[in-house]
Tab-separated table of C-alpha atoms in Angstrom:
chain	number	residue	atom	x	y	z
A	1	MET	CA	-118.637	176.218	-2.502
A	2	THR	CA	-117.797	176.155	-6.626
A	3	ASN	CA	-119.607	173.633	-8.350
A	4	ASP	CA	-116.760	170.844	-8.774
A	5	ILE	CA	-118.548	168.619	-11.735
A	6	GLY	CA	-116.947	169.844	-14.394
A	7	ARG	CA	-113.419	167.992	-12.943
A	8	PHE	CA	-115.405	164.357	-13.860
A	9	SER	CA	-116.716	165.446	-17.253
A	10	THR	CA	-115.862	164.500	-20.366
A	11	ALA	CA	-116.897	166.941	-22.654
A	12	PRO	CA	-113.709	169.124	-23.241
A	13	ALA	CA	-114.406	173.181	-23.000
A	14	PRO	CA	-114.065	174.846	-26.125
A	15	GLY	CA	-110.728	175.003	-27.853
A	16	GLU	CA	-109.526	172.441	-25.695
A	17	THR	CA	-109.919	169.619	-28.388
A	18	GLU	CA	-107.441	170.584	-30.647
A	19	ALA	CA	-105.175	171.337	-28.005
A	20	ALA	CA	-105.928	168.001	-26.342
A	21	ALA	CA	-105.299	166.135	-29.675
A	22	GLU	CA	-102.109	167.761	-30.571
A	23	ARG	CA	-100.498	167.083	-26.920
A	24	GLN	CA	-101.582	163.679	-27.104
A	25	ALA	CA	-100.348	163.201	-30.654
A	26	GLU	CA	-96.480	164.481	-29.395
A	27	GLU	CA	-96.727	161.926	-26.668
A	28	GLN	CA	-97.286	159.440	-29.184
A	29	LYS	CA	-94.515	159.590	-31.339
A	30	PRO	CA	-91.426	158.259	-30.711
A	31	PRO	CA	-88.315	159.898	-29.828
A	32	GLU	CA	-86.012	160.895	-32.849
A	33	LEU	CA	-82.952	158.588	-33.184
A	34	VAL	CA	-79.772	160.510	-32.259
A	35	TYR	CA	-77.379	158.446	-34.592
A	36	GLY	CA	-78.950	156.843	-38.293
A	37	SER	CA	-77.690	153.412	-38.060
A	38	ALA	CA	-75.505	151.280	-35.838
A	39	GLU	CA	-72.226	152.294	-37.856
A	40	GLU	CA	-72.979	155.699	-37.307
A	41	PHE	CA	-73.777	154.973	-33.666
A	42	LEU	CA	-69.901	152.632	-33.507
A	43	HIS	CA	-68.003	155.559	-34.967
A	44	GLU	CA	-69.195	158.835	-33.531
A	45	GLN	CA	-70.395	157.137	-30.093
A	46	LEU	CA	-69.156	154.280	-28.779
A	47	LEU	CA	-65.391	153.981	-30.301
A	48	PRO	CA	-64.621	157.705	-29.007
A	49	THR	CA	-65.690	156.601	-25.582
A	50	TYR	CA	-64.772	153.339	-25.163
A	51	VAL	CA	-61.166	153.678	-25.283
A	52	ARG	CA	-59.048	150.460	-24.833
A	53	ASP	CA	-55.611	148.802	-25.550
A	54	VAL	CA	-56.386	146.582	-28.521
A	55	ASP	CA	-52.596	144.671	-28.647
A	56	GLY	CA	-54.131	141.560	-30.109
A	57	ARG	CA	-53.272	139.564	-26.922
A	58	THR	CA	-55.943	141.264	-24.080
A	59	ALA	CA	-57.821	142.486	-26.555
A	60	LYS	CA	-58.549	141.931	-30.303
A	61	TRP	CA	-60.433	143.820	-32.960
A	62	CYS	CA	-60.936	143.325	-36.882
A	63	ILE	CA	-60.571	146.812	-38.927
A	64	GLU	CA	-63.622	145.489	-40.896
A	65	TRP	CA	-65.256	144.361	-38.158
A	66	TYR	CA	-68.841	144.812	-40.265
A	67	PHE	CA	-67.970	141.319	-42.080
A	68	HIS	CA	-68.722	139.455	-38.106
A	69	PRO	CA	-72.435	138.703	-37.752
A	70	GLU	CA	-71.802	138.388	-34.361
A	71	ALA	CA	-70.083	142.235	-34.077
A	72	LEU	CA	-72.903	143.709	-36.221
A	73	SER	CA	-75.460	142.261	-33.971
A	74	ARG	CA	-73.517	143.328	-30.903
A	75	VAL	CA	-72.886	146.581	-32.369
A	76	GLU	CA	-76.547	146.989	-33.275
A	77	ALA	CA	-77.467	145.812	-29.689
A	78	LEU	CA	-75.418	148.331	-28.866
A	79	TRP	CA	-76.869	151.289	-30.569
A	80	ARG	CA	-80.708	150.229	-30.023
A	81	ALA	CA	-80.380	150.002	-25.997
A	82	TRP	CA	-78.517	153.481	-26.141
A	83	GLU	CA	-81.381	154.999	-28.087
A	84	HIS	CA	-83.498	153.776	-25.666
A	85	LEU	CA	-81.365	154.162	-22.430
A	86	ARG	CA	-80.452	157.648	-23.173
A	87	LEU	CA	-83.818	159.096	-22.790
A	88	ASP	CA	-83.906	157.828	-18.980
A	89	GLY	CA	-82.057	161.282	-17.436
A	90	ALA	CA	-81.876	159.603	-13.989
A	91	THR	CA	-79.681	155.950	-14.560
A	92	GLY	CA	-80.190	154.961	-18.186
A	93	ILE	CA	-76.370	155.598	-19.691
A	94	SER	CA	-75.247	154.079	-16.184
A	95	VAL	CA	-77.634	151.144	-16.790
A	96	TRP	CA	-76.145	151.056	-20.883
A	97	TRP	CA	-72.597	151.382	-19.669
A	98	ARG	CA	-73.071	147.979	-17.071
A	99	ASP	CA	-75.804	146.066	-18.755
A	100	HIS	CA	-74.792	146.283	-22.540
A	101	ALA	CA	-71.843	148.689	-23.266
A	102	ASP	CA	-69.213	146.581	-20.941
A	103	HIS	CA	-70.962	143.063	-21.558
A	104	HIS	CA	-71.309	143.821	-25.843
A	105	MET	CA	-67.477	145.261	-26.214
A	106	ASN	CA	-65.635	142.291	-23.323
A	107	VAL	CA	-67.273	139.535	-25.911
A	108	LEU	CA	-66.082	141.579	-28.756
A	109	LEU	CA	-62.755	142.549	-28.116
A	110	ASP	CA	-62.228	138.742	-26.049
A	111	PRO	CA	-58.697	137.464	-27.594
A	112	HIS	CA	-60.854	134.353	-28.188
A	113	GLY	CA	-64.027	136.787	-29.344
A	114	PRO	CA	-65.799	136.736	-33.056
A	115	PHE	CA	-62.639	138.752	-34.302
A	116	HIS	CA	-59.689	136.128	-32.804
A	117	LYS	CA	-57.921	135.624	-35.887
A	118	CYS	CA	-58.407	139.051	-36.909
A	119	ASP	CA	-55.859	141.595	-36.276
A	120	MET	CA	-56.146	145.835	-37.188
A	121	GLN	CA	-54.424	145.398	-40.148
A	122	LYS	CA	-56.227	142.294	-42.065
A	123	HIS	CA	-59.768	140.398	-41.753
A	124	ARG	CA	-60.167	137.042	-41.803
A	125	ASP	CA	-63.536	135.533	-42.380
A	126	PRO	CA	-64.763	133.600	-39.265
A	127	GLU	CA	-65.762	130.272	-38.909
A	128	HIS	CA	-68.792	129.185	-38.078
A	129	LEU	CA	-70.022	127.220	-35.818
A	130	LYS	CA	-71.690	124.019	-37.760
A	131	PRO	CA	-74.793	122.682	-36.027
A	132	GLN	CA	-76.068	119.183	-36.834
A	133	ARG	CA	-80.161	118.893	-37.284
A	134	ALA	CA	-81.715	117.291	-33.771
A	135	PRO	CA	-83.969	113.992	-34.706
A	136	ALA	CA	-86.947	114.726	-36.310
A	137	GLY	CA	-89.902	116.189	-33.960
A	138	TRP	CA	-87.613	116.773	-31.006
A	139	PHE	CA	-88.283	120.797	-31.964
A	140	PRO	CA	-91.723	121.091	-33.053
A	141	ASP	CA	-92.923	124.379	-34.826
A	142	VAL	CA	-94.910	126.706	-32.129
A	143	ARG	CA	-96.075	128.470	-35.013
A	144	LEU	CA	-98.180	125.709	-35.649
A	145	LYS	CA	-100.181	126.007	-32.181
A	146	GLN	CA	-100.938	129.168	-32.958
A	147	SER	CA	-104.604	129.020	-34.860
């Protein structure tokens, strides 16, 4: 019969301390990004793979897409989701296409979407929605309750 007490021991065997610490550091280290920015992702991954006929009637795009706050936010979201989901070797990229790329690109390319005033050759500044402030007290600052 073997002595199994070592399986439950908390003391590492000599020489295992450094190796275990290195493995733990590796496991905690976030994976490196493939792309350094949302713009790099757009140019090198998204637009080369997401090919559509942008005719101005059924789909719109702005050559200066970065002047549109909604487009910036959506492209950033697409990039960050892609960087995360690419690590799932099973269904990650499928989930990214279905839940992220198809959704956001349909909104961005929609003729009534953020580029509705633009075309492939000319950018026109977007009109922002103009809200009216709600009456005082309708939306209390919840940060004040966190103390």
